[in-house]
CSV table of C-alpha atoms in Angstrom, one decimal:
chain,number,residue,atom,x,y,z
A,27,MET,CA,10.2,-12.3,16.8
A,28,LYS,CA,10.2,-14.9,14.1
A,29,LEU,CA,9.9,-14.0,10.4
A,30,GLY,CA,6.5,-15.8,10.0
A,31,GLU,CA,5.2,-13.9,13.0
A,32,ILE,CA,6.1,-10.5,11.5
A,33,TYR,CA,4.4,-11.5,8.2
A,34,ARG,CA,1.2,-12.8,9.8
A,35,PHE,CA,1.1,-9.8,12.1
A,36,ALA,CA,1.3,-7.4,9.1
A,37,VAL,CA,-1.5,-9.2,7.2
A,38,GLU,CA,-3.8,-9.4,10.3
A,39,LYS,CA,-3.3,-5.7,11.1
A,40,GLY,CA,-3.8,-4.9,7.4
A,41,MET,CA,-7.2,-6.6,7.5
A,42,GLU,CA,-8.1,-4.7,10.7
A,43,LYS,CA,-7.5,-1.4,8.9
A,44,ASP,CA,-8.9,-2.4,5.5
A,45,PRO,CA,-11.4,0.3,4.3
A,46,ARG,CA,-13.8,-2.5,3.2
A,47,GLY,CA,-14.1,-3.7,6.8
A,48,LYS,CA,-12.6,-6.9,8.2
A,49,LYS,CA,-15.9,-8.8,7.7
A,50,LYS,CA,-15.9,-8.1,4.0
A,51,VAL,CA,-12.2,-9.2,3.8
A,52,LEU,CA,-12.9,-12.5,5.6
A,53,ASP,CA,-15.9,-13.1,3.4
A,54,GLU,CA,-13.7,-12.8,0.3
A,55,LEU,CA,-11.1,-15.2,1.9
A,56,LYS,CA,-14.0,-17.7,2.5
A,57,LYS,CA,-14.9,-17.5,-1.2
A,58,ILE,CA,-11.4,-18.2,-2.3
A,59,LYS,CA,-11.2,-21.2,0.1
A,60,GLU,CA,-14.4,-22.6,-1.4
A,61,LYS,CA,-13.1,-22.1,-4.9
A,62,TYR,CA,-9.8,-23.8,-4.0
A,63,GLU,CA,-11.6,-26.8,-2.6
A,64,LYS,CA,-13.4,-27.3,-5.9
A,65,MET,CA,-10.1,-27.2,-7.9
A,66,ASP,CA,-8.7,-30.4,-9.4
A,67,LYS,CA,-5.2,-31.6,-8.5
A,68,LYS,CA,-3.5,-29.8,-11.5
A,69,GLU,CA,-5.2,-26.5,-10.6
A,70,LYS,CA,-4.1,-26.8,-7.0
A,71,GLU,CA,-0.5,-27.4,-8.0
A,72,TYR,CA,-0.2,-23.9,-9.4
A,73,PHE,CA,-2.4,-22.1,-6.8
A,74,ASP,CA,-0.7,-19.7,-4.4
A,75,ARG,CA,-1.8,-21.1,-1.1
A,76,GLU,CA,-1.0,-17.9,0.7
A,77,LYS,CA,-4.2,-16.5,-0.9
A,78,LEU,CA,-6.2,-18.8,1.5
A,79,SER,CA,-5.2,-16.6,4.5
A,80,ASN,CA,-3.6,-13.5,3.1
A,81,PRO,CA,-5.9,-11.2,1.0
A,82,TYR,CA,-3.0,-9.0,-0.2
A,83,ALA,CA,-1.1,-10.4,-3.2
A,84,ASP,CA,1.5,-7.7,-2.8
A,85,THR,CA,2.6,-8.8,0.6
A,86,ARG,CA,4.7,-11.9,0.9
A,87,ILE,CA,7.8,-13.5,2.4
A,88,LEU,CA,10.0,-13.6,-0.6
A,89,TYR,CA,12.9,-15.6,0.9
A,90,GLY,CA,13.6,-17.1,4.3
A,91,GLU,CA,12.4,-19.6,6.8
A,92,LEU,CA,9.3,-18.9,8.8
A,93,ASN,CA,11.0,-19.7,12.1
A,94,LYS,CA,14.0,-17.5,11.5
A,95,GLU,CA,14.5,-15.2,14.5
A,96,ILE,CA,14.5,-11.6,13.6
A,97,LYS,CA,16.0,-8.7,15.6
A,98,ASN,CA,17.6,-6.4,13.1
A,99,VAL,CA,15.7,-5.1,10.0
A,100,LEU,CA,16.9,-3.1,7.0
A,101,MET,CA,13.7,-1.3,5.8
A,102,GLY,CA,13.1,0.8,2.8
A,103,ILE,CA,10.4,1.9,0.3
A,104,ASP,CA,12.0,0.2,-2.7
A,105,MET,CA,14.5,-2.6,-1.8
A,106,GLU,CA,15.9,-3.6,-5.2
A,107,VAL,CA,19.3,-4.9,-6.3
A,108,GLY,CA,21.2,-1.9,-5.0
A,109,GLU,CA,19.6,-2.0,-1.6
A,110,VAL,CA,20.2,-5.8,-1.3
A,111,LEU,CA,23.9,-5.2,-2.1
A,112,ALA,CA,23.9,-2.4,0.6
A,113,ALA,CA,22.5,-5.0,3.1
A,114,GLN,CA,25.4,-7.3,2.4
A,115,MET,CA,27.9,-4.5,2.6
A,116,LEU,CA,26.6,-3.5,6.0
A,117,ARG,CA,26.9,-7.1,7.1
A,118,ASN,CA,30.5,-7.2,5.8
A,119,LYS,CA,31.1,-4.2,8.1
A,120,GLY,CA,29.8,-6.1,11.1
A,121,GLU,CA,26.2,-4.8,11.1
A,122,LYS,CA,23.6,-7.4,11.9
A,123,ILE,CA,20.9,-7.5,9.2
A,124,ASP,CA,18.5,-10.4,9.8
A,125,LEU,CA,15.8,-9.3,7.4
A,126,ILE,CA,15.2,-6.9,4.4
A,127,ILE,CA,11.7,-5.4,4.3
A,128,SER,CA,10.6,-3.6,1.2
A,129,HIS,CA,7.4,-1.6,1.1
A,130,HIS,CA,6.9,-1.9,-2.7
A,131,PRO,CA,6.5,-5.4,-3.9
A,132,GLU,CA,9.3,-7.5,-5.3
A,133,GLY,CA,9.5,-11.0,-6.7
A,134,SER,CA,6.2,-13.0,-6.9
A,135,ALA,CA,4.4,-10.2,-5.1
A,136,LEU,CA,5.3,-7.8,-7.8
A,137,ALA,CA,4.2,-10.2,-10.5
A,138,SER,CA,0.7,-10.4,-9.0
A,139,PHE,CA,0.3,-7.1,-7.1
A,140,TYR,CA,-2.5,-6.0,-9.5
A,141,GLU,CA,-4.8,-8.5,-7.9
A,142,VAL,CA,-5.3,-6.3,-4.8
A,143,MET,CA,-6.8,-3.7,-7.1
A,144,HIS,CA,-10.1,-5.5,-6.9
A,145,MET,CA,-10.6,-4.1,-3.4
A,146,GLN,CA,-11.0,-0.6,-5.0
A,147,ALA,CA,-14.5,-1.6,-6.3
A,148,ASP,CA,-15.8,-2.1,-2.7
A,149,ILE,CA,-14.2,1.1,-1.5
A,150,LEU,CA,-15.7,3.1,-4.4
A,151,ASN,CA,-19.1,1.5,-3.6
A,152,LYS,CA,-18.8,2.9,-0.1
A,153,TYR,CA,-18.6,6.4,-1.5
A,154,GLY,CA,-21.6,6.0,-3.7
A,155,VAL,CA,-20.4,4.4,-7.0
A,156,PRO,CA,-22.7,1.5,-8.0
A,157,ILE,CA,-20.7,-1.8,-7.5
A,158,ASN,CA,-21.4,-3.0,-11.0
A,159,VAL,CA,-20.0,0.2,-12.5
A,160,ALA,CA,-16.9,0.1,-10.2
A,161,GLU,CA,-16.2,-3.5,-11.0
A,162,ASP,CA,-16.5,-3.0,-14.8
A,163,LEU,CA,-14.3,0.0,-14.9
A,164,LEU,CA,-11.7,-1.6,-12.6
A,165,GLY,CA,-11.7,-4.8,-14.7
A,166,GLU,CA,-10.4,-2.8,-17.7
A,167,ARG,CA,-7.7,-1.1,-15.6
A,168,ILE,CA,-6.6,-4.3,-13.9
A,169,LYS,CA,-6.0,-6.0,-17.2
A,170,GLU,CA,-3.9,-3.0,-18.3
A,171,VAL,CA,-1.8,-3.0,-15.2
A,172,SER,CA,-1.3,-6.8,-15.3
A,173,GLN,CA,0.0,-6.6,-18.9
A,174,LYS,CA,2.4,-3.8,-18.0
A,175,VAL,CA,3.9,-5.7,-15.2
A,176,MET,CA,4.3,-9.0,-17.1
A,177,PRO,CA,7.6,-8.3,-18.9
A,178,ALA,CA,9.4,-7.2,-15.7
A,179,ASN,CA,12.3,-9.3,-14.3
A,180,HIS,CA,10.5,-9.7,-11.0
A,181,GLN,CA,13.1,-11.9,-9.2
A,182,ARG,CA,16.3,-9.8,-9.6
A,183,ALA,CA,16.4,-8.5,-6.0
A,184,VAL,CA,15.0,-11.7,-4.4
A,185,ASP,CA,17.6,-13.8,-6.2
A,186,LEU,CA,20.4,-11.7,-4.8
A,187,ALA,CA,19.0,-11.9,-1.3
A,188,ARG,CA,18.9,-15.6,-1.7
A,189,LEU,CA,22.6,-15.7,-2.8
A,190,PHE,CA,23.5,-13.6,0.2
A,191,ASP,CA,21.1,-15.7,2.4
A,192,ILE,CA,19.3,-12.6,3.7
A,193,PRO,CA,15.6,-13.2,4.4
A,194,MET,CA,13.4,-10.7,2.5
A,195,MET,CA,9.8,-9.7,2.6
A,196,CYS,CA,7.5,-7.0,1.3
A,197,ILE,CA,4.6,-5.3,3.0
A,198,HIS,CA,2.5,-3.1,0.7
A,199,THR,CA,-1.3,-3.0,1.1
A,200,PRO,CA,-1.3,-3.6,4.9
A,201,ALA,CA,0.8,-0.4,5.3
A,202,ASP,CA,-1.3,1.5,2.7
A,203,ASN,CA,-4.5,0.5,4.6
A,204,HIS,CA,-2.9,2.0,7.8
A,205,VAL,CA,-2.3,5.4,6.2
A,206,THR,CA,-5.7,5.4,4.5
A,207,ASN,CA,-7.5,4.6,7.8
A,208,TYR,CA,-5.4,7.2,9.7
A,209,LEU,CA,-5.9,10.1,7.3
A,210,GLN,CA,-9.6,9.3,6.7
A,211,GLY,CA,-10.2,9.3,10.4
A,212,ILE,CA,-8.5,12.7,10.7
A,213,MET,CA,-10.4,14.2,7.8
A,214,ASP,CA,-13.8,12.9,9.1
A,215,LYS,CA,-13.1,14.3,12.5
A,216,LYS,CA,-11.7,17.7,11.5
A,217,LYS,CA,-14.0,18.2,8.5
A,218,PRO,CA,-11.8,20.6,6.6
A,219,GLN,CA,-13.7,23.3,4.8
A,220,THR,CA,-11.2,24.2,2.1
A,221,LEU,CA,-8.3,22.6,0.3
A,222,ASP,CA,-6.0,24.9,2.2
A,223,ASP,CA,-7.4,23.4,5.4
A,224,ILE,CA,-6.5,19.9,4.1
A,225,MET,CA,-3.0,21.1,3.3
A,226,ASN,CA,-2.5,22.5,6.8
A,227,ILE,CA,-3.8,19.3,8.4
A,228,LEU,CA,-1.3,17.2,6.4
A,229,LYS,CA,1.6,19.5,7.2
A,230,GLU,CA,1.0,18.9,10.9
A,231,ILE,CA,2.0,15.2,10.4
A,232,PRO,CA,5.7,14.5,10.8
A,233,GLU,CA,6.1,12.4,7.6
A,234,TYR,CA,4.5,15.2,5.5
A,235,LYS,CA,6.6,17.9,7.2
A,236,GLU,CA,9.7,15.9,6.3
A,237,GLY,CA,8.4,15.6,2.7
A,238,ALA,CA,7.8,19.3,2.5
A,239,ASN,CA,11.3,20.0,3.7
A,240,LEU,CA,12.6,17.7,0.9
A,241,ASN,CA,10.4,19.4,-1.8
A,242,ASN,CA,8.1,16.4,-1.8
A,243,GLY,CA,5.3,17.5,0.4
A,244,PRO,CA,1.6,17.9,-0.1
A,245,LYS,CA,0.4,19.7,-3.2
A,246,ILE,CA,-2.9,20.8,-4.7
A,247,ILE,CA,-2.9,19.5,-8.3
A,248,VAL,CA,-6.6,20.0,-9.1
A,249,GLY,CA,-8.4,23.0,-7.5
A,250,SER,CA,-7.1,25.9,-5.5
A,251,ALA,CA,-6.4,26.7,-1.9
A,252,GLU,CA,-9.6,28.6,-1.3
A,253,LYS,CA,-11.9,26.0,-3.0
A,254,ARG,CA,-14.3,24.3,-0.7
A,255,ALA,CA,-13.4,20.6,0.0
A,256,GLY,CA,-16.8,19.0,0.3
A,257,LYS,CA,-16.6,15.3,1.3
A,258,VAL,CA,-13.0,14.1,1.5
A,259,PHE,CA,-12.1,10.7,0.1
A,260,VAL,CA,-8.7,9.5,1.1
A,261,ASP,CA,-7.7,7.2,-1.7
A,262,MET,CA,-4.4,5.6,-0.9
A,263,THR,CA,-4.8,1.8,-1.0
A,264,GLY,CA,-5.6,-0.9,-3.5
A,265,GLY,CA,-2.3,-1.4,-5.4
A,266,THR,CA,-2.1,1.5,-7.8
A,267,GLU,CA,-4.3,4.1,-9.6
A,268,GLY,CA,-7.6,2.8,-10.7
A,269,SER,CA,-9.6,3.7,-13.9
A,270,GLN,CA,-9.5,7.3,-15.3
A,271,LYS,CA,-13.2,6.9,-16.0
A,272,ILE,CA,-14.1,6.7,-12.3
A,273,PHE,CA,-14.0,10.5,-11.8
A,274,GLU,CA,-17.1,10.9,-13.8
A,275,LYS,CA,-18.9,8.5,-11.5
A,276,LEU,CA,-17.5,10.1,-8.3
A,277,SER,CA,-18.8,13.5,-9.5
A,278,GLN,CA,-22.3,12.0,-9.3
A,279,THR,CA,-21.7,11.3,-5.5
A,280,ASP,CA,-21.1,13.8,-2.7
A,281,VAL,CA,-17.3,13.4,-2.9
A,282,GLY,CA,-15.7,16.8,-3.5
A,283,THR,CA,-12.0,16.2,-2.9
A,284,ILE,CA,-9.7,13.2,-3.2
A,285,VAL,CA,-6.6,13.0,-1.1
A,286,GLY,CA,-4.2,10.6,-2.7
A,287,MET,CA,-0.5,9.5,-2.8
A,288,HIS,CA,0.1,10.2,-6.5
A,289,LEU,CA,-1.9,10.7,-9.7
A,290,SER,CA,-1.0,10.5,-13.4
A,291,ILE,CA,-1.4,13.5,-15.6
A,292,GLU,CA,-4.2,11.7,-17.5
A,293,HIS,CA,-6.0,10.9,-14.3
A,294,SER,CA,-5.7,14.5,-13.1
A,295,LYS,CA,-7.2,15.8,-16.3
A,296,GLU,CA,-10.2,13.6,-15.8
A,297,ALA,CA,-10.6,14.8,-12.3
A,298,GLN,CA,-10.5,18.4,-13.4
A,299,LYS,CA,-13.0,17.7,-16.2
A,300,ASN,CA,-15.4,16.3,-13.6
A,301,HIS,CA,-14.9,19.0,-11.0
A,302,ILE,CA,-13.2,16.7,-8.4
A,303,ASN,CA,-10.5,18.5,-6.4
A,304,VAL,CA,-7.3,16.6,-5.9
A,305,VAL,CA,-4.7,17.0,-3.1
A,306,ILE,CA,-1.6,14.9,-3.5
A,307,ALA,CA,-0.2,14.2,0.0
A,308,GLY,CA,3.0,12.8,-1.4
A,309,HIS,CA,3.9,9.2,-2.4
A,310,ILE,CA,7.0,8.4,-0.3
A,311,PRO,CA,5.8,10.4,2.7
A,312,SER,CA,2.5,8.5,2.7
A,313,ASP,CA,4.3,5.2,2.3
A,314,ASN,CA,6.4,6.2,5.3
A,315,LEU,CA,3.4,7.1,7.4
A,316,GLY,CA,1.7,3.7,6.6
A,317,LEU,CA,4.8,1.8,7.5
A,318,ASN,CA,5.4,3.8,10.7
A,319,LEU,CA,1.8,3.2,11.9
A,320,LEU,CA,2.2,-0.5,11.3
A,321,LEU,CA,5.6,-0.6,13.1
A,322,ASP,CA,4.1,1.2,16.1
A,323,GLU,CA,1.6,-1.7,16.4
A,324,LEU,CA,4.3,-4.3,15.9
A,325,PHE,CA,6.5,-2.7,18.5
A,326,LYS,CA,3.8,-3.1,21.1
A,327,LYS,CA,4.6,-6.8,20.8
A,328,GLU,CA,8.3,-6.7,20.4
A,329,LYS,CA,10.8,-4.0,19.5
A,330,LEU,CA,13.1,-4.6,16.6
A,331,LYS,CA,16.2,-2.6,15.5
A,332,ILE,CA,15.2,-0.7,12.3
A,333,THR,CA,17.9,0.5,9.9
A,334,SER,CA,16.4,2.9,7.4
A,335,LEU,CA,17.2,3.0,3.7
A,336,SER,CA,15.6,3.9,0.3
A,337,GLY,CA,13.4,6.8,1.4
A,338,PHE,CA,12.2,5.3,4.7
A,339,ARG,CA,12.3,7.4,7.9
A,340,ARG,CA,11.2,5.9,11.2
A,341,VAL,CA,8.9,8.1,13.2
A,342,GLU,CA,7.5,6.7,16.5
A,343,ARG,CA,4.1,7.8,17.9
């Protein structure tokens, strides 16, 4: 399979599993295309044309030719300088590594990953938060996240991959869409009555079993095991944590429990203040689940050899 095919496949599957619905995503892409067509020559010069067909700023080919044939992939959750060095060391030992795939964004995808946070407004709206409120609260948070990421040296790992001539890409939101879709489907079907029921459901899933064995499994951080769950909102996509102020608005809907990947202390305090239960499934186990679900889809087209690194464990379904 060619590098460009893997990339386009990940984006397409990400759109299919997007919590907003594929139609909404395509409508957003159409708006971006219309905006692009109205730009002058100077504006177009600095416009990232990938945005015309890829709605996920945190998912990009970072280095490599689109027609490069890929058979052997080194995949991890965070593929940074150390992991790129490891890729070259494996090659020096005779291992074939055609591509590095990082889940978390690197390079230009890291520099602009906060742009995917806009999708959170539509997701919150689905759960009963007025769209104008969701957009306003997210606007503040997106600005904050963008400023935090600005000073980072985004290109370190990508520059090293280029020196070693190892193609590199990152797949973030498409994988997160998969885990969100998968878990929300399970919660909607099984309708857990208590937080303990949610915990038991999660611990039946191999990635969360593995996480629990490594002391990084599901945990109740707001609420208690016997508390009733109410409506469960699986909140695992859209770049990173949204606004702390959103919990007040969610408490005015019928959402009783959030199942998330991770949550800051400040966010969890707001959830507690507003009587929203929170179950943290686990960050890295959730990332693993999303990637594994996406790989299962990819492998229906063509199997690749996956070498795992940096917290990733391949589980086939």
